[in-house]
PDB file of C-alpha atoms in Angstrom:
ATOM      1  CA  MET A   1     156.222 -48.864-198.451  1.00  0.00           C
ATOM      2  CA  GLY A   2     152.702 -50.046-197.321  1.00  0.00           C
ATOM      3  CA  MET A   3     151.458 -46.587-197.139  1.00  0.00           C
ATOM      4  CA  LEU A   4     148.596 -47.068-199.788  1.00  0.00           C
ATOM      5  CA  ASP A   5     145.595 -49.554-199.081  1.00  0.00           C
ATOM      6  CA  ARG A   6     144.192 -51.959-201.221  1.00  0.00           C
ATOM      7  CA  ALA A   7     141.806 -49.975-203.142  1.00  0.00           C
ATOM      8  CA  GLU A   8     144.308 -47.176-203.376  1.00  0.00           C
ATOM      9  CA  LEU A   9     146.830 -49.494-205.320  1.00  0.00           C
ATOM     10  CA  GLU A  10     144.253 -51.080-207.393  1.00  0.00           C
ATOM     11  CA  ALA A  11     143.185 -47.526-208.870  1.00  0.00           C
ATOM     12  CA  MET A  12     146.570 -47.068-209.519  1.00  0.00           C
ATOM     13  CA  ILE A  13     147.111 -50.616-211.438  1.00  0.00           C
ATOM     14  CA  ASP A  14     144.136 -49.543-213.315  1.00  0.00           C
ATOM     15  CA  GLU A  15     145.105 -45.961-214.325  1.00  0.00           C
ATOM     16  CA  ALA A  16     148.295 -47.823-215.688  1.00  0.00           C
ATOM     17  CA  THR A  17     146.956 -51.024-217.211  1.00  0.00           C
ATOM     18  CA  VAL A  18     143.371 -48.880-218.585  1.00  0.00           C
ATOM     19  CA  ASP A  19     143.956 -49.527-222.271  1.00  0.00           C
ATOM     20  CA  ALA A  20     146.102 -52.834-222.120  1.00  0.00           C
ATOM     21  CA  TYR A  21     145.219 -56.239-223.227  1.00  0.00           C
ATOM     22  CA  GLY A  22     146.913 -59.176-221.697  1.00  0.00           C
ATOM     23  CA  GLU A  23     149.811 -59.034-218.750  1.00  0.00           C
ATOM     24  CA  ASP A  24     152.351 -58.202-220.792  1.00  0.00           C
ATOM     25  CA  GLU A  25     150.373 -54.931-222.357  1.00  0.00           C
ATOM     26  CA  GLN A  26     149.391 -54.006-218.406  1.00  0.00           C
ATOM     27  CA  ARG A  27     153.221 -54.870-217.345  1.00  0.00           C
ATOM     28  CA  THR A  28     154.409 -52.450-220.143  1.00  0.00           C
ATOM     29  CA  GLY A  29     151.578 -50.070-218.405  1.00  0.00           C
ATOM     30  CA  LEU A  30     153.447 -50.369-215.046  1.00  0.00           C
ATOM     31  CA  PHE A  31     156.796 -49.398-216.278  1.00  0.00           C
ATOM     32  CA  THR A  32     155.679 -46.740-218.320  1.00  0.00           C
ATOM     33  CA  MET A  33     154.477 -45.523-214.937  1.00  0.00           C
ATOM     34  CA  LEU A  34     157.621 -45.945-213.118  1.00  0.00           C
ATOM     35  CA  GLU A  35     159.628 -44.543-215.987  1.00  0.00           C
ATOM     36  CA  GLU A  36     157.144 -40.884-215.855  1.00  0.00           C
ATOM     37  CA  HIS A  37     156.778 -40.805-211.919  1.00  0.00           C
ATOM     38  CA  LEU A  38     159.933 -42.506-209.776  1.00  0.00           C
ATOM     39  CA  ALA A  39     162.457 -39.661-209.037  1.00  0.00           C
ATOM     40  CA  LEU A  40     166.013 -40.438-210.284  1.00  0.00           C
ATOM     41  CA  PRO A  41     168.550 -41.647-209.422  1.00  0.00           C
ATOM     42  CA  PHE A  42     168.349 -42.374-205.992  1.00  0.00           C
ATOM     43  CA  THR A  43     170.477 -44.315-203.535  1.00  0.00           C
ATOM     44  CA  THR A  44     169.703 -47.219-201.568  1.00  0.00           C
ATOM     45  CA  THR A  45     171.857 -50.700-200.400  1.00  0.00           C
ATOM     46  CA  VAL A  46     171.584 -53.610-201.734  1.00  0.00           C
ATOM     47  CA  LEU A  47     173.040 -56.579-199.624  1.00  0.00           C
ATOM     48  CA  GLY A  48     175.179 -53.750-197.712  1.00  0.00           C
ATOM     49  CA  VAL A  49     176.718 -51.785-200.696  1.00  0.00           C
ATOM     50  CA  GLU A  50     175.550 -48.510-201.259  1.00  0.00           C
ATOM     51  CA  VAL A  51     174.191 -48.341-205.042  1.00  0.00           C
ATOM     52  CA  THR A  52     172.895 -45.719-207.034  1.00  0.00           C
ATOM     53  CA  VAL A  53     169.198 -46.380-209.296  1.00  0.00           C
ATOM     54  CA  CYS A  54     169.255 -44.449-212.450  1.00  0.00           C
ATOM     55  CA  GLY A  55     166.860 -46.159-214.283  1.00  0.00           C
ATOM     56  CA  PHE A  56     164.662 -49.303-215.236  1.00  0.00           C
ATOM     57  CA  ASP A  57     164.209 -51.815-217.874  1.00  0.00           C
ATOM     58  CA  LEU A  58     161.965 -54.482-218.757  1.00  0.00           C
ATOM     59  CA  THR A  59     163.554 -57.675-219.814  1.00  0.00           C
ATOM     60  CA  PRO A  60     163.290 -60.228-222.489  1.00  0.00           C
ATOM     61  CA  ASP A  61     161.407 -62.513-220.034  1.00  0.00           C
ATOM     62  CA  GLY A  62     158.981 -59.461-218.967  1.00  0.00           C
ATOM     63  CA  ARG A  63     160.480 -58.870-215.545  1.00  0.00           C
ATOM     64  CA  ILE A  64     160.997 -55.162-214.729  1.00  0.00           C
ATOM     65  CA  VAL A  65     164.664 -54.207-213.401  1.00  0.00           C
ATOM     66  CA  ALA A  66     166.560 -51.598-211.783  1.00  0.00           C
ATOM     67  CA  LEU A  67     169.303 -50.745-213.243  1.00  0.00           C
ATOM     68  CA  CYS A  68     171.837 -49.937-210.188  1.00  0.00           C
ATOM     69  CA  SER A  69     175.798 -48.734-210.407  1.00  0.00           C
ATOM     70  CA  ARG A  70     178.304 -48.463-208.151  1.00  0.00           C
ATOM     71  CA  GLY A  71     181.373 -46.868-210.226  1.00  0.00           C
ATOM     72  CA  ARG A  72     182.261 -48.455-212.939  1.00  0.00           C
ATOM     73  CA  VAL A  73     179.663 -51.677-211.877  1.00  0.00           C
ATOM     74  CA  ARG A  74     176.419 -51.766-213.481  1.00  0.00           C
ATOM     75  CA  GLN A  75     173.708 -54.886-212.412  1.00  0.00           C
ATOM     76  CA  PRO A  76     170.049 -54.843-212.889  1.00  0.00           C
ATOM     77  CA  ILE A  77     168.223 -55.967-209.962  1.00  0.00           C
ATOM     78  CA  GLY A  78     164.474 -57.044-210.139  1.00  0.00           C
ATOM     79  CA  ILE A  79     162.360 -54.542-208.982  1.00  0.00           C
ATOM     80  CA  LEU A  80     160.520 -57.225-206.589  1.00  0.00           C
ATOM     81  CA  ASP A  81     164.047 -57.503-204.909  1.00  0.00           C
ATOM     82  CA  LEU A  82     164.829 -54.035-204.787  1.00  0.00           C
ATOM     83  CA  PRO A  83     165.138 -52.284-201.568  1.00  0.00           C
ATOM     84  CA  LEU A  84     164.365 -48.549-200.714  1.00  0.00           C
ATOM     85  CA  PRO A  85     166.039 -46.216-198.910  1.00  0.00           C
ATOM     86  CA  SER A  86     163.925 -44.440-195.820  1.00  0.00           C
ATOM     87  CA  PRO A  87     162.457 -42.025-196.739  1.00  0.00           C
ATOM     88  CA  PRO A  88     161.374 -43.660-200.150  1.00  0.00           C
ATOM     89  CA  PRO A  89     162.465 -41.377-203.241  1.00  0.00           C
ATOM     90  CA  GLU A  90     159.206 -39.329-204.955  1.00  0.00           C
ATOM     91  CA  GLY A  91     156.922 -41.564-206.681  1.00  0.00           C
ATOM     92  CA  SER A  92     157.933 -45.034-205.121  1.00  0.00           C
ATOM     93  CA  GLU A  93     154.333 -45.827-204.289  1.00  0.00           C
ATOM     94  CA  TRP A  94     154.419 -47.000-208.501  1.00  0.00           C
ATOM     95  CA  ILE A  95     156.775 -49.504-207.672  1.00  0.00           C
ATOM     96  CA  GLU A  96     154.262 -50.868-203.932  1.00  0.00           C
ATOM     97  CA  ALA A  97     151.474 -51.221-207.036  1.00  0.00           C
ATOM     98  CA  TYR A  98     153.675 -53.147-208.956  1.00  0.00           C
ATOM     99  CA  ARG A  99     154.256 -55.607-205.979  1.00  0.00           C
ATOM    100  CA  HIS A 100     150.783 -55.396-205.580  1.00  0.00           C
ATOM    101  CA  TRP A 101     149.598 -56.203-208.908  1.00  0.00           C
ATOM    102  CA  VAL A 102     152.397 -59.643-209.001  1.00  0.00           C
ATOM    103  CA  GLY A 103     150.672 -60.434-206.270  1.00  0.00           C
TER     104      GLY A 103
END
């Protein structure tokens, strides 16, 4: 992460939010880009435990969360708190763009 410069991130945000009015619609546009471009599933480590990220969701309070699983246990993790593996999955630049948008 951190490989794109500010102009590239802002261009991605513009692409995702071109027809969006207001913050909720902008978030939904970025969420859609995550769903379309991020290669799933992928594994990462959260608090020292390997988990599989199998999808994303929008919470009622407007956060984007990664849907993580380990065996039968399922846990949503806020995308802003999600550590990415090295190398990151294809399309992870959309997480970087979302993080930039949130500021």
